[in-house]
CSV table of C-alpha atoms in Angstrom, one decimal:
chain,number,residue,atom,x,y,z
A,1241,MET,CA,-0.4,-0.1,0.1
A,1242,SER,CA,1.5,3.6,-1.0
A,1243,SER,CA,2.1,6.3,1.6
A,1244,ASP,CA,-1.1,8.0,-0.2
A,1245,GLN,CA,-3.4,5.2,0.4
A,1246,ASP,CA,-2.4,4.9,4.2
A,1247,HIS,CA,-2.9,8.7,4.6
A,1248,LEU,CA,-6.5,8.3,3.0
A,1249,LYS,CA,-6.8,5.2,5.1
A,1250,THR,CA,-5.9,7.0,8.8
A,1251,THR,CA,-7.8,10.7,7.4
A,1252,ASP,CA,-10.9,10.9,9.3
A,1253,THR,CA,-13.8,11.7,6.6
A,1254,GLU,CA,-14.8,14.7,8.4
A,1255,GLU,CA,-11.3,16.5,8.4
A,1256,ARG,CA,-11.0,15.7,4.8
A,1257,PHE,CA,-14.0,17.5,4.0
A,1258,ASP,CA,-14.7,20.2,6.5
A,1259,PHE,CA,-11.2,22.1,6.5
A,1260,LYS,CA,-10.7,25.6,5.4
A,1261,LYS,CA,-7.1,26.8,3.5
A,1262,ASP,CA,-5.7,30.4,2.8
A,1263,SER,CA,-5.2,30.6,-1.0
A,1264,GLU,CA,-4.6,33.7,-2.9
A,1265,ALA,CA,-7.4,34.9,-5.9
A,1266,ALA,CA,-5.8,36.3,-9.0
A,1267,TYR,CA,-9.0,37.7,-9.9
A,1268,ALA,CA,-12.3,38.1,-7.4
A,1269,ALA,CA,-15.2,40.2,-8.7
A,1270,GLU,CA,-17.1,42.6,-6.5
A,1271,LYS,CA,-20.3,41.2,-5.2
A,1272,GLY,CA,-23.8,41.4,-6.7
A,1273,LEU,CA,-24.9,40.8,-10.0
A,1274,THR,CA,-24.6,43.5,-12.9
A,1275,GLU,CA,-23.6,43.4,-17.0
A,1276,GLU,CA,-20.7,45.0,-15.2
A,1277,THR,CA,-20.0,41.8,-13.8
A,1278,ILE,CA,-20.4,39.9,-16.7
A,1279,HIS,CA,-18.4,41.6,-18.8
A,1280,ALA,CA,-15.5,41.6,-16.4
A,1281,ILE,CA,-15.8,37.4,-16.3
A,1282,SER,CA,-16.6,37.4,-20.1
A,1283,ASP,CA,-13.3,39.6,-20.4
A,1284,ASP,CA,-11.2,37.5,-17.8
A,1285,LYS,CA,-11.9,34.5,-19.8
A,1286,ASP,CA,-11.1,36.0,-23.2
A,1287,GLU,CA,-14.7,34.6,-24.4
A,1288,PRO,CA,-15.7,35.0,-27.8
A,1289,ASP,CA,-18.5,37.4,-28.6
A,1290,TRP,CA,-21.4,35.4,-28.8
A,1291,MET,CA,-20.9,33.7,-25.4
A,1292,ARG,CA,-20.9,37.3,-24.1
A,1293,GLU,CA,-23.9,38.3,-25.7
A,1294,ARG,CA,-25.8,34.6,-24.3
A,1295,ARG,CA,-24.3,36.1,-20.7
A,1296,LEU,CA,-26.0,39.4,-20.9
A,1297,ARG,CA,-29.4,37.8,-22.7
A,1298,ALA,CA,-29.8,35.0,-19.6
A,1299,LEU,CA,-29.2,38.1,-17.1
A,1300,LYS,CA,-31.8,39.9,-18.2
A,1301,GLN,CA,-34.3,36.6,-18.0
A,1302,PHE,CA,-32.8,35.7,-14.2
A,1303,GLN,CA,-34.0,39.8,-13.6
A,1304,ALA,CA,-36.8,39.4,-14.8
A,1305,MET,CA,-38.2,36.1,-13.1
A,1306,PRO,CA,-39.5,36.3,-9.8
A,1307,MET,CA,-37.7,33.8,-7.3
A,1308,PRO,CA,-39.5,30.8,-7.0
A,1309,THR,CA,-41.7,30.8,-3.7
A,1310,ASP,CA,-45.2,29.1,-4.5
A,1311,TRP,CA,-43.8,25.4,-4.4
A,1312,PRO,CA,-46.0,23.6,-2.0
A,1313,GLY,CA,-43.6,22.9,0.9
A,1314,GLN,CA,-40.6,24.2,-0.9
A,1315,PRO,CA,-37.0,25.0,0.8
A,1316,ASP,CA,-37.0,28.5,2.5
A,1317,LEU,CA,-34.6,30.7,0.3
A,1318,SER,CA,-35.7,34.0,1.9
A,1319,GLU,CA,-32.1,34.2,3.5
A,1320,MET,CA,-30.1,33.4,0.0
A,1321,ASP,CA,-29.3,37.1,-1.1
A,1322,ILE,CA,-27.7,37.3,-4.3
A,1323,ASN,CA,-25.9,40.8,-4.3
A,1324,GLU,CA,-24.2,39.2,-1.3
A,1325,ILE,CA,-22.4,36.9,-3.4
A,1326,VAL,CA,-18.9,36.9,-5.0
A,1327,PRO,CA,-19.9,35.3,-8.7
A,1328,TYR,CA,-16.3,34.6,-9.9
A,1329,ILE,CA,-13.1,33.9,-8.5
A,1330,ARG,CA,-10.1,32.7,-10.3
A,1331,PRO,CA,-7.5,31.2,-7.9
A,1332,ASP,CA,-4.0,32.1,-8.5
A,1333,ILE,CA,-2.2,29.6,-10.6
A,1334,GLU,CA,0.1,29.9,-13.6
A,1335,THR,CA,-1.3,27.9,-16.4
A,1336,ARG,CA,-4.8,29.0,-17.4
A,1337,GLY,CA,-7.4,26.3,-18.1
A,1338,GLY,CA,-5.5,24.1,-15.5
A,1339,VAL,CA,-2.2,21.8,-15.5
A,1340,ASP,CA,-1.9,18.0,-16.4
A,1341,ASP,CA,0.4,17.2,-13.2
A,1342,TRP,CA,-0.7,17.8,-9.3
A,1343,LYS,CA,2.9,18.7,-8.6
A,1344,ASP,CA,2.4,22.3,-10.8
A,1345,LEU,CA,-0.3,23.1,-8.5
A,1346,PRO,CA,-0.1,25.9,-5.8
A,1347,ASP,CA,1.1,23.7,-2.2
A,1348,GLU,CA,-2.2,24.9,-0.7
A,1349,ILE,CA,-4.7,24.0,-3.5
A,1350,LYS,CA,-2.7,20.7,-4.0
A,1351,ASP,CA,-3.0,19.8,-0.1
A,1352,THR,CA,-6.8,20.6,-1.0
A,1353,PHE,CA,-7.3,17.7,-3.3
A,1354,ASP,CA,-4.8,15.2,-1.5
A,1355,LYS,CA,-7.1,15.6,1.6
A,1356,LEU,CA,-10.2,14.7,-0.8
A,1357,GLY,CA,-8.5,11.4,-2.4
A,1358,ILE,CA,-8.6,12.7,-5.9
A,1359,PRO,CA,-5.2,12.2,-6.8
A,1360,GLU,CA,-5.2,8.7,-5.6
A,1361,ALA,CA,-8.8,7.9,-7.2
A,1362,GLU,CA,-7.3,8.8,-10.3
A,1363,LYS,CA,-4.4,6.7,-10.2
A,1364,ASN,CA,-6.4,3.3,-9.2
A,1365,ALA,CA,-10.0,3.7,-11.2
A,1366,LEU,CA,-10.4,6.1,-13.5
A,1367,SER,CA,-10.1,7.4,-16.9
A,1368,GLY,CA,-9.5,10.8,-16.3
A,1369,VAL,CA,-10.3,13.8,-13.4
A,1370,GLY,CA,-10.6,17.6,-13.2
A,1371,ALA,CA,-10.9,19.3,-10.4
A,1372,GLN,CA,-12.2,23.1,-9.9
A,1373,TYR,CA,-11.5,25.2,-6.6
A,1374,GLU,CA,-13.6,27.9,-6.8
A,1375,SER,CA,-14.6,29.1,-10.1
A,1376,GLU,CA,-12.2,27.7,-12.5
A,1377,VAL,CA,-10.6,24.2,-13.3
A,1378,VAL,CA,-7.1,23.5,-11.7
A,1379,TYR,CA,-5.8,20.3,-12.8
A,1380,GLN,CA,-7.1,18.5,-16.0
A,1381,ASN,CA,-6.2,15.3,-17.3
A,1382,MET,CA,-7.2,12.4,-19.6
A,1383,LEU,CA,-5.6,8.7,-20.3
A,1384,GLU,CA,-3.7,8.9,-23.8
A,1385,ARG,CA,-5.9,5.7,-24.7
A,1386,TRP,CA,-8.8,7.3,-24.8
A,1387,GLU,CA,-7.3,10.5,-26.4
A,1388,GLU,CA,-6.4,8.7,-29.4
A,1389,LYS,CA,-10.0,7.1,-29.9
A,1390,GLY,CA,-11.4,10.6,-30.1
A,1391,VAL,CA,-12.6,11.2,-26.6
A,1392,VAL,CA,-12.4,14.5,-25.2
A,1393,PHE,CA,-12.2,15.6,-21.5
A,1394,MET,CA,-11.7,19.2,-21.1
A,1395,ASN,CA,-13.0,22.1,-18.6
A,1396,MET,CA,-15.7,24.1,-20.4
A,1397,ASP,CA,-13.7,27.2,-20.7
A,1398,GLN,CA,-11.2,25.6,-22.9
A,1399,ALA,CA,-14.0,24.1,-24.7
A,1400,VAL,CA,-15.4,27.0,-25.5
A,1401,GLN,CA,-11.9,28.2,-27.4
A,1402,GLU,CA,-10.7,24.7,-29.0
A,1403,HIS,CA,-14.5,23.2,-29.8
A,1404,GLU,CA,-16.4,26.3,-30.3
A,1405,GLU,CA,-19.0,25.1,-32.8
A,1406,LEU,CA,-19.9,22.2,-30.9
A,1407,VAL,CA,-19.9,23.8,-27.7
A,1408,LYS,CA,-22.2,26.5,-29.6
A,1409,GLU,CA,-24.6,24.3,-31.1
A,1410,HIS,CA,-25.4,22.5,-27.7
A,1411,PHE,CA,-24.5,25.1,-24.8
A,1412,MET,CA,-28.2,25.7,-23.0
A,1413,THR,CA,-29.9,25.7,-26.2
A,1414,ASP,CA,-32.3,22.6,-26.4
A,1415,CYS,CA,-31.3,21.0,-23.2
A,1416,VAL,CA,-31.6,23.5,-20.3
A,1417,PRO,CA,-32.0,27.3,-21.5
A,1418,PRO,CA,-31.5,29.8,-19.4
A,1419,SER,CA,-35.6,30.5,-19.6
A,1420,ASP,CA,-36.1,27.1,-17.8
A,1421,ASN,CA,-36.1,28.6,-14.0
A,1422,LYS,CA,-34.5,31.4,-12.5
A,1423,PHE,CA,-31.1,29.5,-11.5
A,1424,ALA,CA,-30.6,28.1,-14.9
A,1425,ALA,CA,-30.6,32.0,-15.8
A,1426,LEU,CA,-28.7,32.7,-13.0
A,1427,HIS,CA,-25.8,30.1,-14.1
A,1428,GLY,CA,-26.3,31.2,-17.8
A,1429,ALA,CA,-25.3,34.2,-16.9
A,1430,ILE,CA,-22.7,33.6,-14.6
A,1431,TRP,CA,-21.1,30.0,-15.1
A,1432,SER,CA,-18.0,29.0,-14.7
A,1433,GLY,CA,-15.5,25.8,-15.0
A,1434,GLY,CA,-17.0,22.5,-15.2
A,1435,SER,CA,-16.4,19.9,-17.9
A,1436,PHE,CA,-16.9,19.1,-21.5
A,1437,VAL,CA,-17.0,15.4,-22.3
A,1438,TYR,CA,-17.4,14.3,-26.2
A,1439,VAL,CA,-17.4,10.7,-26.9
A,1440,PRO,CA,-17.4,9.3,-30.8
A,1441,GLU,CA,-19.8,7.1,-31.9
A,1442,ASP,CA,-19.3,3.2,-31.1
A,1443,VAL,CA,-16.5,4.2,-28.5
A,1444,THR,CA,-17.2,2.6,-24.8
A,1445,VAL,CA,-15.4,4.4,-22.4
A,1446,ASP,CA,-14.9,1.8,-19.9
A,1447,MET,CA,-13.8,3.5,-16.8
A,1448,PRO,CA,-15.1,6.3,-15.1
A,1449,VAL,CA,-14.0,10.1,-16.0
A,1450,GLN,CA,-14.4,12.1,-12.7
A,1451,ALA,CA,-14.4,16.3,-12.0
A,1452,TYR,CA,-14.4,17.4,-8.7
A,1453,PHE,CA,-15.5,20.8,-7.4
A,1454,ARG,CA,-14.3,22.4,-4.4
A,1455,MET,CA,-15.8,25.5,-2.7
A,1456,ASN,CA,-12.8,27.2,0.1
A,1457,SER,CA,-13.9,30.6,-0.1
A,1458,GLU,CA,-16.8,32.1,2.5
A,1459,GLY,CA,-19.5,34.0,1.0
A,1460,MET,CA,-18.7,32.7,-2.7
A,1461,GLY,CA,-21.0,30.9,-5.8
A,1462,GLN,CA,-20.0,27.9,-7.8
A,1463,PHE,CA,-21.7,27.8,-11.2
A,1464,GLU,CA,-19.7,25.0,-13.3
A,1465,HIS,CA,-21.3,23.9,-16.0
A,1466,THR,CA,-21.1,20.4,-17.4
A,1467,LEU,CA,-21.9,19.3,-21.2
A,1468,ILE,CA,-21.5,15.4,-22.1
A,1469,ILE,CA,-22.4,14.6,-25.7
A,1470,ALA,CA,-22.4,10.7,-26.0
A,1471,GLU,CA,-22.5,9.8,-29.9
A,1472,GLU,CA,-24.1,6.8,-31.2
A,1473,GLY,CA,-23.1,3.3,-29.8
A,1474,SER,CA,-21.4,5.3,-27.1
A,1475,GLU,CA,-21.0,4.7,-23.5
A,1476,VAL,CA,-19.3,6.9,-21.1
A,1477,HIS,CA,-19.7,6.9,-16.9
A,1478,TYR,CA,-19.5,10.5,-15.2
A,1479,ILE,CA,-18.4,11.0,-12.0
A,1480,GLU,CA,-18.6,14.0,-9.9
A,1481,GLY,CA,-17.7,14.8,-6.4
A,1482,CYS,CA,-18.8,18.4,-4.7
A,1483,SER,CA,-17.6,19.3,-1.0
A,1484,ALA,CA,-17.3,23.1,1.2
A,1485,PRO,CA,-16.4,23.9,4.6
A,1486,LYS,CA,-18.9,25.7,7.1
A,1487,TYR,CA,-18.4,29.6,7.4
A,1488,SER,CA,-21.1,31.5,8.8
A,1489,ALA,CA,-21.9,33.6,5.6
A,1490,PHE,CA,-24.0,31.4,3.4
A,1491,ASN,CA,-22.2,30.3,0.3
A,1492,LEU,CA,-24.3,29.5,-3.2
A,1493,HIS,CA,-24.0,26.0,-5.3
A,1494,SER,CA,-25.8,26.3,-8.8
A,1495,GLY,CA,-24.4,23.9,-11.3
A,1496,GLY,CA,-25.8,23.4,-14.6
A,1497,VAL,CA,-25.3,19.9,-16.3
A,1498,GLU,CA,-26.3,18.9,-20.1
A,1499,VAL,CA,-26.5,15.7,-21.3
A,1500,TYR,CA,-26.9,14.4,-24.6
A,1501,VAL,CA,-27.7,10.7,-25.5
A,1502,GLY,CA,-27.5,9.8,-29.0
A,1503,GLU,CA,-29.0,6.7,-30.2
A,1504,ASN,CA,-28.0,3.4,-28.8
A,1505,ALA,CA,-26.0,5.3,-26.6
A,1506,HIS,CA,-25.5,4.8,-22.5
A,1507,VAL,CA,-24.5,7.8,-20.2
A,1508,GLN,CA,-24.3,7.4,-16.3
A,1509,TYR,CA,-24.0,10.3,-14.0
A,1510,SER,CA,-23.2,10.1,-10.7
A,1511,THR,CA,-22.9,12.5,-8.2
A,1512,VAL,CA,-22.1,12.9,-4.1
A,1513,GLN,CA,-22.7,15.7,-2.9
A,1514,ASN,CA,-21.7,17.1,0.3
A,1515,TRP,CA,-22.2,20.3,1.2
A,1516,SER,CA,-21.5,22.1,4.1
A,1517,LYS,CA,-24.4,23.5,5.8
A,1518,ASN,CA,-24.4,27.1,5.1
A,1519,THR,CA,-24.5,25.9,2.1
A,1520,TYR,CA,-27.9,26.9,-1.0
A,1521,ASN,CA,-27.7,23.9,-3.3
A,1522,LEU,CA,-29.7,24.9,-6.4
A,1523,ASN,CA,-29.0,23.4,-9.5
A,1524,THR,CA,-30.4,22.4,-12.8
A,1525,LYS,CA,-29.6,18.9,-14.7
A,1526,ARG,CA,-31.3,17.6,-17.9
A,1527,ALA,CA,-30.7,14.9,-20.5
A,1528,LEU,CA,-32.1,14.3,-24.0
A,1529,VAL,CA,-32.4,10.8,-25.1
A,1530,GLU,CA,-32.7,9.6,-28.5
A,1531,GLN,CA,-33.9,6.4,-30.0
A,1532,ASP,CA,-32.8,3.4,-28.0
A,1533,GLY,CA,-30.3,5.7,-25.8
A,1534,ARG,CA,-29.9,5.0,-22.2
A,1535,MET,CA,-29.3,7.8,-19.2
A,1536,GLU,CA,-28.9,6.7,-15.6
A,1537,TRP,CA,-28.8,9.2,-12.7
A,1538,ILE,CA,-27.1,8.4,-9.4
A,1539,SER,CA,-27.4,11.3,-6.9
A,1540,GLY,CA,-26.4,11.2,-3.6
A,1541,SER,CA,-27.5,14.4,-1.6
A,1542,MET,CA,-26.4,16.1,2.0
A,1543,GLY,CA,-24.7,18.8,4.1
A,1544,SER,CA,-26.3,21.7,2.6
A,1545,LYS,CA,-28.7,24.0,4.3
A,1546,ALA,CA,-31.4,23.5,1.7
A,1547,THR,CA,-31.5,21.9,-1.6
A,1548,MET,CA,-33.4,21.9,-4.6
A,1549,LEU,CA,-32.5,19.1,-7.3
A,1550,TYR,CA,-34.2,17.8,-9.5
A,1551,PRO,CA,-32.5,15.7,-12.5
A,1552,SER,CA,-34.5,15.2,-15.7
A,1553,SER,CA,-34.2,13.3,-18.4
A,1554,VAL,CA,-36.2,13.7,-22.0
A,1555,LEU,CA,-36.9,10.7,-23.9
A,1556,LYS,CA,-37.2,11.4,-27.5
A,1557,GLY,CA,-36.8,8.5,-29.4
A,1558,ARG,CA,-38.9,5.5,-29.4
A,1559,GLY,CA,-37.3,2.8,-27.1
A,1560,ALA,CA,-35.2,5.1,-25.1
A,1561,SER,CA,-35.0,4.4,-21.2
A,1562,ASP,CA,-33.9,6.3,-18.2
A,1563,ASN,CA,-32.7,5.4,-14.1
A,1564,HIS,CA,-33.0,7.4,-11.4
A,1565,ILE,CA,-31.8,6.3,-8.1
A,1566,THR,CA,-31.2,9.3,-5.8
A,1567,ILE,CA,-30.3,9.0,-1.7
A,1568,ALA,CA,-31.1,12.5,0.7
A,1569,PHE,CA,-30.2,13.4,4.2
A,1570,ALA,CA,-31.3,16.0,6.3
A,1571,GLY,CA,-30.0,16.7,9.9
A,1572,GLU,CA,-30.6,19.5,12.0
A,1573,GLY,CA,-31.7,22.4,10.0
A,1574,GLN,CA,-31.6,21.1,6.8
A,1575,ASP,CA,-34.5,21.0,3.8
A,1576,ILE,CA,-33.1,18.6,1.2
A,1577,ASP,CA,-35.4,18.8,-1.1
A,1578,THR,CA,-34.7,16.5,-4.0
A,1579,GLY,CA,-36.1,14.2,-6.8
A,1580,ALA,CA,-36.5,13.3,-10.7
A,1581,LYS,CA,-38.4,14.1,-13.8
A,1582,VAL,CA,-39.0,12.4,-17.1
A,1583,TYR,CA,-40.7,13.3,-20.1
A,1584,HIS,CA,-41.8,10.1,-22.3
A,1585,ASN,CA,-42.5,11.7,-26.0
A,1586,ALA,CA,-41.8,8.6,-28.0
A,1587,PRO,CA,-43.3,5.3,-27.5
A,1588,ASN,CA,-41.8,2.2,-25.8
A,1589,THR,CA,-39.9,4.2,-23.3
A,1590,LYS,CA,-39.3,3.2,-19.9
A,1591,SER,CA,-38.5,5.1,-16.6
A,1592,THR,CA,-37.4,3.9,-13.4
A,1593,ILE,CA,-37.2,6.3,-10.0
A,1594,GLU,CA,-35.8,5.0,-7.0
A,1595,SER,CA,-35.2,7.5,-4.2
A,1596,LYS,CA,-34.3,7.0,-0.5
A,1597,SER,CA,-34.7,9.3,1.9
A,1598,ILE,CA,-33.5,9.8,5.8
A,1599,SER,CA,-34.1,12.7,8.2
A,1600,LYS,CA,-32.8,13.1,11.9
A,1601,ASP,CA,-32.9,15.8,14.6
A,1602,GLY,CA,-35.9,17.8,13.1
A,1603,GLY,CA,-34.4,17.5,9.2
A,1604,ARG,CA,-36.9,17.5,6.3
A,1605,THR,CA,-36.8,15.5,2.9
A,1606,ASN,CA,-38.9,15.7,0.5
A,1607,TYR,CA,-39.5,13.8,-2.7
A,1608,ARG,CA,-40.7,15.9,-5.5
A,1609,GLY,CA,-41.0,14.2,-8.8
A,1610,LEU,CA,-42.7,14.4,-12.2
A,1611,VAL,CA,-43.5,11.9,-14.9
A,1612,HIS,CA,-45.2,13.0,-17.9
A,1613,ILE,CA,-46.1,10.6,-20.8
A,1614,ALA,CA,-47.4,12.5,-23.7
A,1615,ASP,CA,-50.4,11.2,-25.9
A,1616,GLY,CA,-49.0,9.1,-28.7
A,1617,ALA,CA,-46.5,7.5,-26.2
A,1618,GLU,CA,-48.0,4.0,-26.3
A,1619,ASN,CA,-46.3,1.1,-24.6
A,1620,SER,CA,-44.3,3.3,-22.4
A,1621,SER,CA,-43.7,2.2,-18.7
A,1622,THR,CA,-42.8,4.1,-15.7
A,1623,ALA,CA,-42.2,2.6,-12.0
A,1624,VAL,CA,-41.8,5.0,-9.2
A,1625,GLU,CA,-40.6,3.9,-5.5
A,1626,CYS,CA,-40.3,6.4,-3.0
A,1627,ASP,CA,-38.9,5.4,1.0
A,1628,ALA,CA,-38.3,7.5,3.3
A,1629,LEU,CA,-36.8,7.1,6.8
A,1630,MET,CA,-37.1,9.1,10.1
A,1631,PHE,CA,-34.8,8.5,13.1
A,1632,ASP,CA,-37.5,10.4,15.7
A,1633,ASN,CA,-40.6,12.7,15.6
A,1634,GLU,CA,-39.1,15.7,15.1
A,1635,SER,CA,-37.9,15.0,11.6
A,1636,THR,CA,-40.3,14.9,8.5
A,1637,SER,CA,-40.4,13.5,4.9
A,1638,ASP,CA,-42.6,14.1,2.0
A,1639,THR,CA,-43.7,12.6,-1.0
A,1640,MET,CA,-45.0,14.9,-3.8
A,1641,PRO,CA,-45.4,12.6,-6.6
A,1642,TYR,CA,-47.0,14.4,-9.8
A,1643,MET,CA,-48.1,11.9,-12.5
A,1644,GLU,CA,-49.7,13.6,-16.2
A,1645,ILE,CA,-50.4,10.4,-18.3
A,1646,ASN,CA,-51.8,11.8,-21.9
A,1647,GLU,CA,-51.8,8.1,-23.2
A,1648,SER,CA,-53.9,5.0,-22.6
A,1649,LYS,CA,-51.8,2.5,-23.5
A,1650,VAL,CA,-49.1,2.6,-20.7
A,1651,ASP,CA,-48.1,0.7,-18.0
A,1652,VAL,CA,-47.9,3.2,-14.6
A,1653,ALA,CA,-46.8,2.0,-11.0
A,1654,HIS,CA,-46.0,4.1,-8.1
A,1655,GLU,CA,-45.2,3.0,-4.6
A,1656,ALA,CA,-44.1,5.0,-1.0
A,1657,THR,CA,-43.2,3.9,2.2
A,1658,VAL,CA,-41.7,6.1,5.2
A,1659,GLY,CA,-41.0,4.6,8.5
A,1660,LYS,CA,-39.3,5.3,11.9
A,1661,ILE,CA,-36.0,2.9,12.5
A,1662,GLY,CA,-38.1,0.4,14.8
A,1663,ASP,CA,-37.4,-0.4,18.5
A,1664,GLU,CA,-37.7,-4.2,17.7
A,1665,ASP,CA,-35.2,-4.0,15.2
A,1666,ILE,CA,-32.6,-2.0,17.4
A,1667,PHE,CA,-33.1,-5.0,20.1
A,1668,TYR,CA,-33.0,-7.7,17.6
A,1669,LEU,CA,-29.6,-6.4,16.6
A,1670,GLN,CA,-28.5,-5.6,19.9
A,1671,THR,CA,-29.1,-9.2,20.7
A,1672,ARG,CA,-26.6,-9.8,18.2
A,1673,GLY,CA,-24.0,-8.0,20.0
A,1674,LEU,CA,-24.1,-4.3,18.3
A,1675,ASP,CA,-24.4,-1.6,20.6
A,1676,ASP,CA,-27.1,1.3,19.8
A,1677,ASP,CA,-25.5,3.3,17.0
A,1678,ASP,CA,-24.1,0.8,15.5
A,1679,ALA,CA,-27.1,-1.1,15.0
A,1680,LYS,CA,-28.8,2.1,13.5
A,1681,GLN,CA,-26.0,2.3,11.0
A,1682,MET,CA,-26.2,-1.4,10.0
A,1683,ILE,CA,-30.1,-0.4,9.4
A,1684,VAL,CA,-29.3,2.7,7.3
A,1685,SER,CA,-26.5,0.7,5.2
A,1686,GLY,CA,-29.0,-1.8,4.2
A,1687,PHE,CA,-31.6,1.1,3.3
A,1688,ILE,CA,-29.1,2.7,0.8
A,1689,GLU,CA,-27.6,0.0,-0.2
A,1690,PRO,CA,-29.8,-0.4,-3.7
A,1691,ILE,CA,-27.8,3.1,-4.4
A,1692,THR,CA,-24.1,2.2,-3.0
A,1693,GLU,CA,-24.0,-0.5,-5.1
A,1694,GLU,CA,-24.2,0.8,-8.8
A,1695,LEU,CA,-21.2,3.2,-7.5
A,1696,PRO,CA,-17.5,2.0,-8.2
A,1697,ILE,CA,-16.1,0.9,-4.5
A,1698,GLU,CA,-13.8,4.0,-3.2
A,1699,TYR,CA,-17.2,5.7,-3.9
A,1700,ALA,CA,-19.6,3.5,-2.3
A,1701,VAL,CA,-17.3,3.3,1.2
A,1702,GLU,CA,-17.1,7.1,1.1
A,1703,LEU,CA,-21.0,7.5,0.7
A,1704,ASN,CA,-21.4,5.1,3.4
A,1705,ARG,CA,-19.1,6.9,5.7
A,1706,LEU,CA,-20.6,10.5,5.0
A,1707,VAL,CA,-24.1,9.2,6.2
A,1708,GLU,CA,-22.3,7.7,9.4
A,1709,LEU,CA,-20.7,11.3,9.8
A,1710,GLU,CA,-24.6,12.9,9.5
A,1711,MET,CA,-25.7,10.6,11.6
A,1712,GLU,CA,-23.7,11.2,14.1
A,1713,GLY,CA,-23.9,14.8,13.7
A,1714,SER,CA,-20.2,15.6,12.9
A,1715,LEU,CA,-20.5,17.4,9.3
A,1716,GLY,CA,-20.6,20.7,8.8
């Protein structure tokens, strides 16, 4: 075992995520959101005029849209003031667009990702890695054998310059336009960093690619954009990790994800988000799936003050399919509102949604989902299963499934269960030699197993450990 592996084995997971680093910024925008902010960001990135114009249009849409306040049971966003957010911080590294060797990073940034275990994961189980610190990607690398097959994995700012026409065609046009919602418009105005993944026709990338997004500064916003294009017959697994230390001022994460799944292509998008309890996590993620394409979303969400996250898929072509698996964990003072949306717009399409939520110490979880089956999407099927586990009488868990079925020749199923950890279950495990805490942890581990078994082993172990720390109240 290497010294790096020894370090990760012995470093407490809480220490790995909830730490702060003093680091220099090469450029930091002023607080707030104005046209001057947009011009400053675009100038600093030396963007083409069309991207600047899209940012300015998105800003106008953001300013015209009201804050969402009328959703039943939505998280309280009243304390979030966009004008108090620093929207853009470029870390001080010599190479714009990131380096391809960890040792070339400044020590304070390198130490951050060492603690998070990203370099070690790259050695053992990944085809490529991107690492974002504040508003920009600081490290990017892809195994040569995939580059030789035409696979592209780079940061979005670089892709705007080097794959301009491809990005111009797909960036916030058909998949997630800024008009989709207020936070999509905010994202379109001040996005920075993120990942661009392109997989050519009939290429299977058999090891995952990973991007990790780290907010380090107090009172900042992170707005990374991920664009994945999987051509016909291709396959790729993208893993996203996110974290931030806890501060007294609030932070905002409003990422955007667009996935284009070609005919008979397969994309799996896995994310483990471990934001601190002063972070508002408000994202827009969507996939467009062509004929016989397959999309999988696997999401773990915990740690934030409030989360509103509903990955969606539009099944455009006959035989397209979608699978959602989500887990949400809410502790004291947290409101984690997650779910999924699926639009069946063609015949013979199929979707499954499996949601697992855990709440304790007065926390609240909510499944909010939508399944829409269009007129003419005959022989389509959907199955939704929502399971909630509560630790105490102060915690709450709600389920808000919406079904819009406009076709009679379909198969629709929905099942929901809500329960508390039973004393009899605890007692049984105690008779087998476990104490109270270990018994609860075993029950929760079994409860979330359908999600963890879909992740590579390194991430499944990490997710279990994060849930354990949440149960102990150690994170955030």
